[in-house]
Amino acid sequence: MSLDESTRLKQWVVSLGVSVTCCAALFVIFAAFLLDNQRQYVEAKVRIDYLEERLAAAENHVMWQSRQTANILRGLNQATTT
């Protein structure tokens, strides 16, 4: 059962068309995946920057509070020794 040249050519063209269509669909899916990953990266970076700012503010507050406590204690010490 041999296929004539015309039928074989048609099958080859259809096969090529299906392959190109599948590759195009996979490319679109992959591009969407990359764009979603980029969006998630940007969101995570913004969250990290925000948390770093909050951490720095908390550290500054703790340092300021400990300096203030030390100054108060130093003042109390000086008041009791004089």
Short mmCIF file of C-alpha atoms in Angstrom, two decimals:
data_model
loop_
_atom_site.label_atom_id
_atom_site.label_comp_id
_atom_site.label_asym_id
_atom_site.label_seq_id
_atom_site.Cartn_x
_atom_site.Cartn_y
_atom_site.Cartn_z
CA MET A 1 0.00 0.00 0.00
CA SER A 2 2.08 2.80 -1.34
CA LEU A 3 0.97 6.40 -1.08
CA ASP A 4 1.36 8.56 -4.11
CA GLU A 5 3.60 11.61 -4.02
CA SER A 6 0.71 14.07 -3.72
CA THR A 7 -0.71 12.38 -0.61
CA ARG A 8 2.71 12.12 1.00
CA LEU A 9 3.37 15.80 0.32
CA LYS A 10 0.00 16.77 1.82
CA GLN A 11 0.69 14.69 4.92
CA TRP A 12 4.14 16.23 5.25
CA VAL A 13 2.73 19.78 4.94
CA VAL A 14 0.02 19.02 7.52
CA SER A 15 2.59 17.48 9.85
CA LEU A 16 4.84 20.51 9.45
CA GLY A 17 1.91 22.86 10.09
CA VAL A 18 0.95 20.99 13.26
CA SER A 19 4.56 21.08 14.47
CA VAL A 20 4.87 24.82 13.84
CA THR A 21 1.53 25.47 15.56
CA CYS A 22 2.55 23.43 18.60
CA CYS A 23 5.91 25.19 18.82
CA ALA A 24 4.21 28.59 18.57
CA ALA A 25 1.75 27.65 21.33
CA LEU A 26 4.57 26.43 23.57
CA PHE A 27 6.52 29.62 22.90
CA VAL A 28 3.53 31.75 23.94
CA ILE A 29 3.05 29.66 27.10
CA PHE A 30 6.75 29.93 27.96
CA ALA A 31 6.75 33.70 27.34
CA ALA A 32 3.74 34.08 29.65
CA PHE A 33 5.56 31.99 32.27
CA LEU A 34 8.65 34.23 32.02
CA LEU A 35 6.57 37.39 32.29
CA ASP A 36 4.77 36.01 35.35
CA ASN A 37 8.11 35.13 36.95
CA GLN A 38 9.39 38.64 36.25
CA ARG A 39 6.27 40.13 37.85
CA GLN A 40 6.67 37.91 40.91
CA TYR A 41 10.36 38.90 41.14
CA VAL A 42 9.48 42.60 41.07
CA GLU A 43 6.79 42.11 43.74
CA ALA A 44 9.20 40.15 45.93
CA LYS A 45 11.88 42.83 45.49
CA VAL A 46 9.43 45.54 46.56
CA ARG A 47 8.43 43.47 49.60
CA ILE A 48 12.08 42.87 50.52
CA ASP A 49 12.90 46.58 50.20
CA TYR A 50 9.91 47.44 52.39
CA LEU A 51 10.91 44.89 55.03
CA GLU A 52 14.51 46.12 54.99
CA GLU A 53 13.27 49.67 55.60
CA ARG A 54 11.09 48.47 58.48
CA LEU A 55 14.00 46.49 59.94
CA ALA A 56 16.31 49.51 59.72
CA ALA A 57 13.68 51.68 61.41
CA ALA A 58 13.23 49.08 64.17
CA GLU A 59 17.00 48.83 64.67
CA ASN A 60 17.28 52.62 64.85
CA HIS A 61 14.44 52.73 67.36
CA VAL A 62 16.08 50.07 69.55
CA MET A 63 19.43 51.86 69.41
CA TRP A 64 17.81 55.21 70.23
CA GLN A 65 15.83 53.64 73.05
CA SER A 66 18.90 51.93 74.54
CA ARG A 67 20.89 55.20 74.33
CA GLN A 68 18.05 57.05 75.98
CA THR A 69 17.84 54.43 78.75
CA ALA A 70 21.61 54.60 79.26
CA ASN A 71 21.45 58.39 79.51
CA ILE A 72 18.61 58.20 82.04
CA LEU A 73 20.50 55.64 84.12
CA ARG A 74 23.67 57.73 83.90
CA GLY A 75 21.69 60.76 85.07
CA LEU A 76 20.18 58.79 87.97
CA ASN A 77 23.63 57.51 88.90
CA GLN A 78 25.05 61.01 88.95
CA ALA A 79 22.08 62.30 90.96
CA THR A 80 22.48 59.63 93.63
CA THR A 81 26.25 60.05 93.93
CA THR A 82 26.14 63.83 94.41
#
